[in-house]
Amino acid sequence: MQVTNKTALVVSAHSADFVWRAGGAIALYAKRGWRVCVTCLSFGERGESAKLWRQPGMTLEHVKQNRRGEAARAAELLGAEAVFFDAGDYPMRATDELLYQLVDLYRTLRPSFVLTHSLQDPYNFDHPLAAHLAQEARIVAQAHGHNPEQAVLGAPPVFLFEPHQPEQCNWKPQVLLGIDEVWEQKRRAFELMAAQEHLWEYYTRVALQRGVQASRNSDQKITYAEGYQRVFPQVTDGLS
Amino acid sequence: MQVTNKTALVVSAHSADFVWRAGGAIALYAKRGWRVCVTCLSFGERGESAKLWRQPGMTLEHVKQNRRGEAARAAELLGAEAVFFDAGDYPMRATDELLYQLVDLYRTLRPSFVLTHSLQDPYNFDHPLAAHLAQEARIVAQAHGHNPEQAVLGAPPVFLFEPHQPEQCNWKPQVLLGIDEVWEQKRRAFELMAAQEHLWEYYTRVALQRGVQASRNSDQKITYAEGYQRVFPQVTDGLS
Amino acid sequence: MQVTNKTALVVSAHSADFVWRAGGAIALYAKRGWRVCVTCLSFGERGESAKLWRQPGMTLEHVKQNRRGEAARAAELLGAEAVFFDAGDYPMRATDELLYQLVDLYRTLRPSFVLTHSLQDPYNFDHPLAAHLAQEARIVAQAHGHNPEQAVLGAPPVFLFEPHQPEQCNWKPQVLLGIDEVWEQKRRAFELMAAQEHLWEYYTRVALQRGVQASRNSDQKITYAEGYQRVFPQVTDGLS
Amino acid sequence: MQVTNKTALVVSAHSADFVWRAGGAIALYAKRGWRVCVTCLSFGERGESAKLWRQPGMTLEHVKQNRRGEAARAAELLGAEAVFFDAGDYPMRATDELLYQLVDLYRTLRPSFVLTHSLQDPYNFDHPLAAHLAQEARIVAQAHGHNPEQAVLGAPPVFLFEPHQPEQCNWKPQVLLGIDEVWEQKRRAFELMAAQEHLWEYYTRVALQRGVQASRNSDQKITYAEGYQRVFPQVTDGLS
Amino acid sequence: MQVTNKTALVVSAHSADFVWRAGGAIALYAKRGWRVCVTCLSFGERGESAKLWRQPGMTLEHVKQNRRGEAARAAELLGAEAVFFDAGDYPMRATDELLYQLVDLYRTLRPSFVLTHSLQDPYNFDHPLAAHLAQEARIVAQAHGHNPEQAVLGAPPVFLFEPHQPEQCNWKPQVLLGIDEVWEQKRRAFELMAAQEHLWEYYTRVALQRGVQASRNSDQKITYAEGYQRVFPQVTDGLS
Amino acid sequence: MQVTNKTALVVSAHSADFVWRAGGAIALYAKRGWRVCVTCLSFGERGESAKLWRQPGMTLEHVKQNRRGEAARAAELLGAEAVFFDAGDYPMRATDELLYQLVDLYRTLRPSFVLTHSLQDPYNFDHPLAAHLAQEARIVAQAHGHNPEQAVLGAPPVFLFEPHQPEQCNWKPQVLLGIDEVWEQKRRAFELMAAQEHLWEYYTRVALQRGVQASRNSDQKITYAEGYQRVFPQVTDGLS
C-alpha cells in the first residue's frame, strides 16, 4: 500500500454507514487531493440488509457480495478507497487480529484525522464497538513497543459522525462541516445504496437540518452540513 | 468608538480575571492586528483584593483605583483596550442598564469571537453571572427589534476560559490554544497584578500543563497553552 | 372564563413558538374535544420578527399587532384559544405579576397536562425563562396558602417541546407523539406565520424525522411526530 | 413452547432479582392474562446466597437447587413461568451461546415489553451484564439476516427496574407503576426467598416510597409502586 | 450573639425542612457540644402547611405562628437554636437584605460546616433558592472588602441534605452519616411536626434505607443514617 | 504472604502509574505503619517506555526488566511492596486467571482501602480496564460462594487517582489528600523513573496545583496534595 501525502481514515461498522454519516467529509477531502481510506468492518449482511433478505432464496454470501459492491461503488463515487474486513455483524465481535489489522492500517496511512461512530447507541451495539476499535487501534499504533521497527503514530484527532437517533445516543454535534460543494456527490452515493432506499430522504433531511444549524452558528450561508463530535480537545492557533 | 477591521470581545467579571485566563489569546490577536476589547464589569474590589485590604486605612475607592490601574496597564501590555463598568462585586448584580451597555458594545465592535467565564463556579457567583450577561447581551444584539435602526449582530462564537478549579466548575478544555509566541508578554502582565501575587506561579503552571496537553493532542511542540470550552458548535470547512 | 371538561395548557415564550413545536399536540387534543389554552408571554416582537423589521417604517406596536394576529389565527386553526401577556422579549423579564396571572390560569383551567419550552437554550434565554415560569406557577398553584379560598392544583405532568437545536439545549425526546391525523392542520398553521417563512420547511423536516424515529421505536407506521421531554416521572398502570 | 396472546419478558441476572425489583409488574400482567416469562441467567449461587453458605457442608450444587426452587415458587406465585440458564455468577460471563438462546426466546415470545437491570451498578457487575445481554439479544432478534427463515422481532420497549442503591447506579425512576392490587402477592413472593430475608423489609420500604412518589406525581392515591427507567423513547398517542 | 467553640450552620427554606433532612446531624453535633444554628428562611406558611389550611378560619399569621412554634420546639429537642427570617414562601424571593443577614450570621458563627438543600428540585423552587443563598452568603463572607473591619470567613464545607424525591433532583448521597445514637431524638422531633404527619413514616423509611446502605458501604452495623451530597471536594489527611 | 495490621491495595495498570498518581498516599500510609501492596498488572513495556525503545537493540524482555527494576525501587522508596502480574499492555487483556489472582490478593490482604485508575480514559484503555478489574475482583472477593472456605471481604472504599488529562477522563477530584510530609519521598520516587523523565515536572506541578486547591477548600496551609475520586459514598460519623 503506497502512501501519498495527506490521508484520512474512516472506520465504519457496516458497509454503508460511511455514506450516510460521513459521505460529505470524504468527498470534500478526496476533492482536496487527500487519500481517504474507508474501512468497512462488516458488510451489515445480517442486520442492515432487510430489503435483500426479502428476496426469495437469498443467502448470506449473496447479501455480502451485493453489499460489498454497493459500498465499493459508493466509495469510488466519493473519491475514496474501501477496505473490507468481513468481521461479521449483529453481533460484531472484536478480535485481536482485527485490532492489529487496524493498527497496521493506522501506521501505514498515518491519517491526519479519523472518522468513526458514536460512543453509545442503544439501537446498535456494532456501532460503539467499531468506535472502540478505532480508538484502541489508534492507541496501540502510538506505542513504541508495538512492532518497534515501525514509526509510531502521532495523535490524529478523532471525530464521531452522527448516529441515526442522535439524542438517544447522547451524541452532540460539536463541529458542523459545510458540504455544499460536494452535496450532489453525497446524494448520488445515497442512491447507490439500493438495499436501504428508505434512508435516502432521512439523511437528506439530516444534511439540510445541520446546514440550517451551521448557518445559525456562523455568518455563512450553508445549505448542507454534517455534524461531528470530538473525542479529544482541538489544538489550534486560532479561535473561530 | 471607532471600529477597525477585526475585533474580539472579552467579558471579565473582575478587573484581573482576563489576565490569568485569557491573556495569551488577547496578546496573540493583538499581535495579529486585531482590536481586542476587554470589559471589566467590576474591579474585584471587595472579593479579589485581599492584599490591598490588609493595608491600614484602605478604602473601597482606593482599592478600585488601584485595581483599575493594574488592569489598564495589563491590558495595554497585552495590546488590548480596557473598558470598566464598575458594576460591583461579591455580589455582582446584573442590571438591564449594564446589559444594554454590553449590547451596544457588541453592536459597535461586531466581534469575531467572545471570551468569557465558565457557566458554573461554586466558589464565585460573579463569574457565571458575567458569562450569563455576555451571552444575554449577544442574544439581544442579534434581535432585529432592538434599536432597529442599528445593524444586528451575527453569530460570533463564545469561548469560556479556564476557571480556578476547573473540574469543580464542570468546565472542560475543548480547545487548546498554543500561546508560546506571547507567553513572555502574558507572564509580564501577571507581574503587574501586585494584589494577587499568589496567582503568578499558579497560572504559570496552568499554562505549562495545558501546553503539555496541547502537545499530546497534536503532533506539535507547544510549551504554553490556554484552554477554552465552546458554548456553540464550531462551524468549519475542515476537520483538524 | 368557563371551564369545560378536560383542558391542557401551553406556555409559549413568543407568539409563534407553539405552532412549530406543539402544534400537533394542540390540534390532536382540540380534536378530542379538550379545551387547549395557549399562553403567549410575548409576541416575539423584538427577537423573532426579522422579516417584519425589514419593512420600512415598521414600529414595535405594528409588529406586535401583526404577530398577535398571526398567532391568534394559528391557534384558532389548531382549535385552541390564545391568551397574550405582552411581557416583552429579548430579553423577557419575569415579574411576580406575570407569575400570579399564570397561577390564576392554572387554577382556573386545571389542566391535565402542560406543554412548555426546554430547560436550557444557549441561543434564546426567553425560552428557558418561560419554562421556569410555567413550572413556578404550577408550584405556587399547588400551595394551600396561596389564595386559600381557591381549590389547589393537583400535579399535572409537564412536557418540554423541542427546541430549535435540540442537542445544544441538552434536550432529549423521551416521548414521541404521533400526529399524522392532524399534520395537515399543523402545516397550515405554519403557513399562517408569514414572518417566519424560513421555518416552514425546517419544522416539516423535524416532524418527518421524529416520525421515522417513532416508527423505529414501536411497531407502528407513523409519518409525522412531535418529541417531548418529561419534567416528572410518568405515573401509569401499564408499561408501553 | 406455545405462544399465547400478549407476552412480557424479564431478564434477571440472579434467580431472585425479579422478585424484589419487578414482582409487581409481573403479577399485574399475569393477572391481566399475559404470559410473563422470567429468565434467570444464574442462580446467584456464589454471590447472593450468603445465608445458605453459612450452613455447614453446603455445596454449590445444593445452593443452586435451593435457589432454583425458591425462584420457581416465587415465579409461580406471581403467575409467571421461570427459565433458568445456569450461566454462573460473580462473575457472570456472557457467551454467544447464551446470547443466541435469548435471541431465540425473543423471537418465540415476541414480548410486548422487556424488563431488566440498570445499565450501571458499581456493587454488582452481573446486573449491567444482564442488561447488556437483554439489549444485545433484542438487537440481534431484529436482524433479518439472523436465522432468516424466522420472523424478525419488532421494537418492544425496555424498562430498567430499580437497583439496590439507585443513585449510585445513576438510575432514575422515569416511570412509576402502581402495584396496589398485587402488593400482597409481591410481598408473599418476598417471603419465599428464605435465603435473603434481610431484603424483605428493605424492598417493602422501596415499594412504599415509590408509592408516595407516584401519588405526588399524579392525582391518584397509590400506596405501593415500582420504578422503572426507559431505554428508548415512549411512542404514544397521548400525553399523560 | 455569643460565639462558643465549634459551630454548625443549617440553612433551611421552610421551617420544618431541617427536621426531616438534617435532624440527625443536628442532634449528633449538639450532643458533641457544638452550637448548631438553624435558620428557617420562611415558615413554609403557604406551601407546606396544608393540614393547617384545612382548618376553618385559618389565617396566614396563625399558620406562621403555629409553624414557628413547631420548628422552635423541634430545634430545641434536637439541641439547636432556631433563627427565623420570615422571607415568604411559594415563591420565596431572595433580597440582598436577606443575603447580608446571612453573611453576618456566617461571620458571627464561623461555622465548621454548613447544611442546606439540594441544588435542583423541580417540585419546589424555594429549596434550590435557599441553597443558592447559603452559598452566596458564604462567598460574600469570604470577601475581604465586605465590611473590611470584620474577620473574613474561611472555607467551611457545604453539605446538601436529601430532597424529597432524590433522583428527580439529580441529588446523589456521597456521604452517609450514621445517626443511630440520636435516632430516637430525631423521630421525636418528627412527631412535633403536627402539620406534616404524613411525612413521619416517609422519613423514617428514608433513614432506614440510608442505614442499610451505610452498612453495605462499610463494615459497620448502622440502622439509621442520613445522606449528604458535597458541594466542594473533601480535604483530608486520610482515605476512608 | 503474612498479614499484619492494616493494609492498603493499589491496582496500577503499568508499573510506574502508582508513582505519579498515588505515591503520596502510599508513602503516607507506609509511614503510618500500614502494609501497602502495589500491584503492577503490566510493566508498561510496549506503551509507556518510549525512551527505552529509542535505544538500539532493545528487546521486550529487556524493557520489562528495566521497568520492573524501576518500579520495585520506587515502591521500596515509598515503603510499599510491589507485585507484578506481567499481564501485557497496549492492549492489556483481562483474563479470569488474572481476576482470580486479584481476588486472592484482596482476601489475603483485606485492605482498608483501594486505589486505582479512573473509570474512563480516551488516551489509554489499559487504565480503565485496570480499574474495572480492581472493582470486579473486589466484588468477587465479597461473594460467600467463591472459595467458601475463605472469609469474605468487607466493603473497602475505592479511590480513583488522577489521570493524565483529568477533564478529558470525566474525572473529578472529590478528595484532596495533603501529602506535604512525604512530598520529598514522592519526588525522589519520580526520579527513579528514568524512562519517563518528561513526567517529573508535570506531576510536580499537579501536586502543587492540588495543594493550592486543598488550601482553598479548607483553612489549612497545604503545599502538595493528591486528588482522588470516590466510587462509593463515604460512610462517616462526622461531617468535615
XYZ file of N, CA, C and O in Angstrom, chain A residues 66-162:
388
model
N -23.432 -8.392 -2.580
C -24.248 -7.273 -3.001
C -23.862 -6.000 -2.241
O -23.626 -4.941 -2.848
N -23.771 -6.149 -0.934
C -23.434 -5.003 -0.090
C -22.011 -4.517 -0.376
O -21.752 -3.321 -0.385
N -21.092 -5.438 -0.600
C -19.716 -5.055 -0.899
C -19.673 -4.239 -2.185
O -18.988 -3.207 -2.264
N -20.424 -4.700 -3.163
C -20.452 -3.986 -4.434
C -20.981 -2.562 -4.270
O -20.371 -1.594 -4.741
N -22.081 -2.450 -3.567
C -22.658 -1.122 -3.338
C -21.673 -0.187 -2.635
O -21.507 0.965 -3.022
N -21.049 -0.713 -1.594
C -20.137 0.123 -0.809
C -18.918 0.515 -1.619
O -18.430 1.651 -1.543
N -18.411 -0.415 -2.404
C -17.232 -0.118 -3.224
C -17.562 0.973 -4.242
O -16.780 1.914 -4.448
N -18.728 0.852 -4.842
C -19.123 1.873 -5.823
C -19.340 3.239 -5.154
O -18.971 4.272 -5.700
N -19.944 3.213 -3.952
C -20.164 4.486 -3.248
C -18.829 5.129 -2.873
O -18.631 6.337 -3.019
N -17.902 4.324 -2.380
C -16.583 4.850 -2.021
C -15.922 5.456 -3.256
O -15.363 6.562 -3.213
N -15.998 4.755 -4.361
C -15.377 5.249 -5.596
C -16.007 6.581 -6.010
O -15.296 7.529 -6.352
N -17.325 6.617 -5.954
C -18.015 7.845 -6.342
C -17.575 9.022 -5.472
O -17.469 10.158 -5.931
N -17.334 8.730 -4.194
C -16.927 9.795 -3.268
C -15.434 10.106 -3.379
O -14.952 11.078 -2.805
N -14.698 9.265 -4.091
C -13.269 9.509 -4.274
C -12.388 8.789 -3.273
O -11.208 9.112 -3.128
N -12.971 7.818 -2.558
C -12.219 7.119 -1.518
C -11.933 5.685 -1.929
O -12.523 5.150 -2.864
N -11.038 5.060 -1.194
C -10.829 3.631 -1.392
C -11.476 2.897 -0.215
O -11.523 3.413 0.904
N -12.000 1.702 -0.498
C -12.693 0.939 0.549
C -11.896 -0.318 0.886
O -11.355 -0.970 -0.013
N -11.815 -0.619 2.175
C -11.162 -1.841 2.645
C -12.218 -2.622 3.425
O -12.886 -2.054 4.285
N -12.352 -3.904 3.143
C -13.392 -4.710 3.789
C -12.767 -5.756 4.703
O -11.841 -6.447 4.297
N -13.287 -5.873 5.929
C -12.705 -6.811 6.888
C -13.579 -8.047 7.122
O -13.125 -9.008 7.707
N -14.818 -7.991 6.699
C -15.730 -9.144 6.822
C -15.721 -9.714 8.243
O -15.604 -10.924 8.458
N -15.894 -8.822 9.233
C -15.786 -9.240 10.635
C -17.126 -9.689 11.226
O -17.191 -10.030 12.401
N -18.165 -9.696 10.424
C -19.469 -10.137 10.936
C -20.230 -9.010 11.615
O -19.635 -8.042 12.071
N -21.562 -9.180 11.665
C -22.388 -8.132 12.284
C -23.541 -8.747 13.080
O -23.837 -9.917 12.958
N -24.135 -7.972 13.917
C -25.340 -8.368 14.688
C -25.202 -9.765 15.262
O -25.993 -10.643 14.926
N -24.274 -10.029 16.139
C -23.336 -9.079 16.725
C -21.975 -9.120 16.051
O -21.518 -10.172 15.630
N -21.356 -7.935 15.976
C -19.942 -7.881 15.613
C -19.126 -8.281 16.850
O -19.526 -8.004 17.973
N -18.010 -8.952 16.617
C -17.117 -9.300 17.722
C -15.714 -8.784 17.408
O -15.235 -8.977 16.283
N -15.095 -8.158 18.377
C -13.757 -7.610 18.176
C -12.714 -8.672 18.504
O -12.639 -9.126 19.641
N -11.932 -9.057 17.527
C -10.811 -9.960 17.810
C -9.524 -9.148 17.816
O -9.447 -8.068 17.224
N -8.502 -9.700 18.464
C -7.218 -9.013 18.447
C -6.640 -8.980 17.040
O -5.925 -8.041 16.670
N -6.970 -9.990 16.245
C -6.476 -9.995 14.862
C -7.011 -8.770 14.111
O -6.261 -8.075 13.423
N -8.307 -8.521 14.278
C -8.915 -7.354 13.633
C -8.263 -6.066 14.148
O -7.934 -5.158 13.376
N -8.071 -6.035 15.463
C -7.424 -4.861 16.057
C -6.061 -4.608 15.418
O -5.744 -3.475 15.029
N -5.254 -5.646 15.291
C -3.897 -5.435 14.775
C -3.904 -5.076 13.296
O -3.031 -4.350 12.828
N -4.914 -5.551 12.570
C -5.016 -5.114 11.174
C -5.279 -3.612 11.107
O -4.716 -2.904 10.279
N -6.120 -3.157 12.015
C -6.387 -1.712 12.057
C -5.147 -0.934 12.486
O -4.871 0.146 11.963
N -4.414 -1.493 13.448
C -3.174 -0.829 13.877
C -2.232 -0.682 12.686
O -1.649 0.394 12.452
N -2.088 -1.755 11.904
C -1.218 -1.677 10.729
C -1.683 -0.589 9.772
O -0.874 0.156 9.213
N -2.984 -0.515 9.591
C -3.534 0.481 8.680
C -3.209 1.899 9.186
O -2.819 2.771 8.397
N -3.371 2.106 10.478
C -3.011 3.416 11.054
C -1.551 3.754 10.762
O -1.210 4.868 10.390
N -0.681 2.777 10.963
C 0.746 3.072 10.790
C 1.116 3.235 9.317
O 2.049 3.967 9.001
N 0.389 2.573 8.449
C 0.671 2.717 7.024
C 0.133 4.044 6.500
O 0.833 4.777 5.802
N -1.103 4.320 6.854
C -1.761 5.523 6.330
C -1.273 6.795 7.000
O -1.204 7.840 6.383
N -1.027 6.694 8.316
C -0.693 7.891 9.105
C -1.726 9.004 8.850
O -1.378 10.109 8.417
N -2.984 8.722 9.198
C -4.045 9.677 8.866
C -3.931 10.981 9.660
O -3.499 10.983 10.807
N -4.340 12.055 9.025
C -4.396 13.358 9.707
C -5.632 13.481 10.577
O -5.664 14.284 11.496
N -6.665 12.726 10.255
C -7.819 12.647 11.152
C -8.549 11.333 10.919
O -8.324 10.659 9.885
N -9.404 10.985 11.862
C -10.117 9.716 11.842
C -11.603 10.001 12.040
O -11.955 10.833 12.872
N -12.445 9.301 11.282
C -13.901 9.420 11.472
C -14.447 8.060 11.881
O -14.099 7.046 11.277
N -15.322 8.065 12.883
C -15.940 6.794 13.266
C -17.287 7.053 13.936
O -17.785 8.184 13.938
N -17.856 6.006 14.519
C -19.212 6.048 15.085
C -19.256 6.722 16.464
O -18.225 6.945 17.097
N -20.475 6.937 16.930
C -20.695 7.492 18.270
C -20.303 6.468 19.336
O -20.239 5.272 19.074
N -20.056 6.952 20.545
C -19.580 6.060 21.619
C -20.702 5.228 22.220
O -20.445 4.228 22.882
N -21.931 5.662 22.047
C -23.071 4.906 22.547
C -24.111 4.774 21.432
O -24.229 5.669 20.597
N -24.875 3.701 21.467
C -26.006 3.543 20.562
C -26.871 2.384 21.051
O -26.547 1.219 20.828
N -27.975 2.680 21.734
C -28.784 1.592 22.289
C -29.505 0.773 21.227
O -30.074 -0.264 21.551
N -29.477 1.253 19.984
C -30.160 0.540 18.904
C -29.227 -0.403 18.159
O -29.682 -1.212 17.361
N -27.938 -0.266 18.399
C -26.982 -0.932 17.527
C -25.656 -1.032 18.258
O -24.927 -0.047 18.354
N -25.327 -2.216 18.750
C -24.096 -2.330 19.536
C -22.852 -2.464 18.667
O -21.733 -2.314 19.158
N -23.023 -2.739 17.365
C -21.845 -2.803 16.482
C -21.217 -1.414 16.316
O -19.999 -1.305 16.140
N -22.027 -0.379 16.332
C -21.512 0.971 16.119
C -20.538 1.395 17.216
O -19.395 1.762 16.921
N -20.935 1.360 18.487
C -19.942 1.725 19.511
C -18.739 0.771 19.540
O -17.635 1.198 19.895
N -18.949 -0.477 19.160
C -17.797 -1.381 19.115
C -16.797 -0.929 18.051
O -15.578 -0.949 18.271
N -17.311 -0.516 16.901
C -16.414 -0.013 15.854
C -15.654 1.216 16.349
O -14.448 1.362 16.105
N -16.350 2.099 17.055
C -15.690 3.286 17.601
C -14.615 2.881 18.608
O -13.518 3.450 18.646
N -14.925 1.884 19.412
C -13.964 1.402 20.399
C -12.714 0.854 19.708
O -11.582 1.157 20.088
N -12.938 0.064 18.677
C -11.804 -0.499 17.933
C -10.973 0.597 17.279
O -9.735 0.543 17.284
N -11.656 1.576 16.703
C -10.932 2.665 16.058
C -10.052 3.402 17.059
O -8.911 3.772 16.753
N -10.570 3.561 18.264
C -9.783 4.236 19.302
C -8.656 3.354 19.827
O -7.545 3.821 20.055
N -8.984 2.088 20.058
C -7.966 1.205 20.629
C -6.805 1.000 19.645
O -5.635 1.002 20.035
N -7.133 0.845 18.373
C -6.084 0.662 17.374
C -5.189 1.904 17.308
O -3.965 1.808 17.170
N -5.802 3.068 17.419
C -5.036 4.323 17.429
C -4.053 4.347 18.595
O -2.903 4.768 18.463
N -4.528 3.901 19.782
C -3.678 3.892 20.977
C -2.515 2.909 20.803
O -1.356 3.228 21.106
N -2.809 1.722 20.309
C -1.743 0.728 20.129
C -0.738 1.221 19.080
O 0.476 1.039 19.241
N -1.261 1.878 18.041
C -0.356 2.382 16.995
C 0.593 3.457 17.526
O 1.636 3.724 16.925
N 0.233 4.055 18.651
C 1.102 5.072 19.273
C 2.180 4.461 20.168
O 3.066 5.167 20.625
N 2.094 3.151 20.443
C 3.002 2.519 21.416
C 4.339 2.177 20.772
O 4.388 1.441 19.782
N 5.419 2.679 21.365
C 6.754 2.433 20.813
C 7.121 0.951 20.813
O 7.884 0.496 19.965
N 6.574 0.207 21.735
C 6.941 -1.214 21.834
C 6.105 -2.138 20.965
O 6.348 -3.347 20.941
N 5.121 -1.598 20.277
C 4.371 -2.429 19.329
C 5.106 -2.374 17.994
O 5.201 -1.296 17.405
N 5.596 -3.518 17.532
C 6.400 -3.538 16.298
C 7.398 -2.384 16.294
O 7.290 -1.446 15.498
N 8.367 -2.466 17.204
C 9.235 -1.301 17.431
C 10.033 -0.863 16.206
O 10.568 0.250 16.196
N 10.074 -1.693 15.194
C 10.824 -1.277 13.997
C 10.030 -0.287 13.154
O 10.598 0.370 12.275
N 8.729 -0.160 13.419
C 7.911 0.804 12.674
C 7.883 2.158 13.394
O 8.079 2.224 14.598
N 7.629 3.200 12.613
C 7.468 4.522 13.232
C 6.111 4.576 13.947
O 5.110 4.084 13.418
N 6.094 5.165 15.144
C 4.824 5.237 15.875
C 3.924 6.304 15.272
O 4.390 7.217 14.594
N 2.642 6.151 15.567
C 1.641 7.115 15.116
C 1.696 8.362 16.000
O 2.016 8.271 17.188
N 1.324 9.522 15.425
C 1.182 10.736 16.224
C -0.158 10.736 16.946
O -0.552 9.702 17.496
N -0.837 11.878 16.926
C -2.107 11.971 17.669
C -3.206 12.552 16.790
O -3.707 13.650 17.037
N -3.632 11.804 15.752
C -4.684 12.353 14.882
C -5.988 12.540 15.651
O -6.368 11.666 16.433
N -6.674 13.659 15.437
C -7.971 13.842 16.100
C -8.980 12.821 15.583
O -8.886 12.370 14.443
N -9.933 12.473 16.448
C -10.989 11.525 16.090
C -12.329 12.254 16.149
O -12.631 12.922 17.145
N -13.098 12.129 15.086
C -14.414 12.764 15.013
C -15.476 11.673 14.912
O -15.337 10.742 14.129
N -16.537 11.843 15.690
C -17.611 10.849 15.712
C -18.767 11.343 14.856
O -19.351 12.400 15.142
N -19.089 10.595 13.819
C -20.169 11.064 12.938
C -21.539 10.774 13.551
O -21.650 10.133 14.597
N -22.571 11.290 12.898
C -23.906 11.345 13.505
C -24.619 9.998 13.472
O -24.800 9.415 12.415
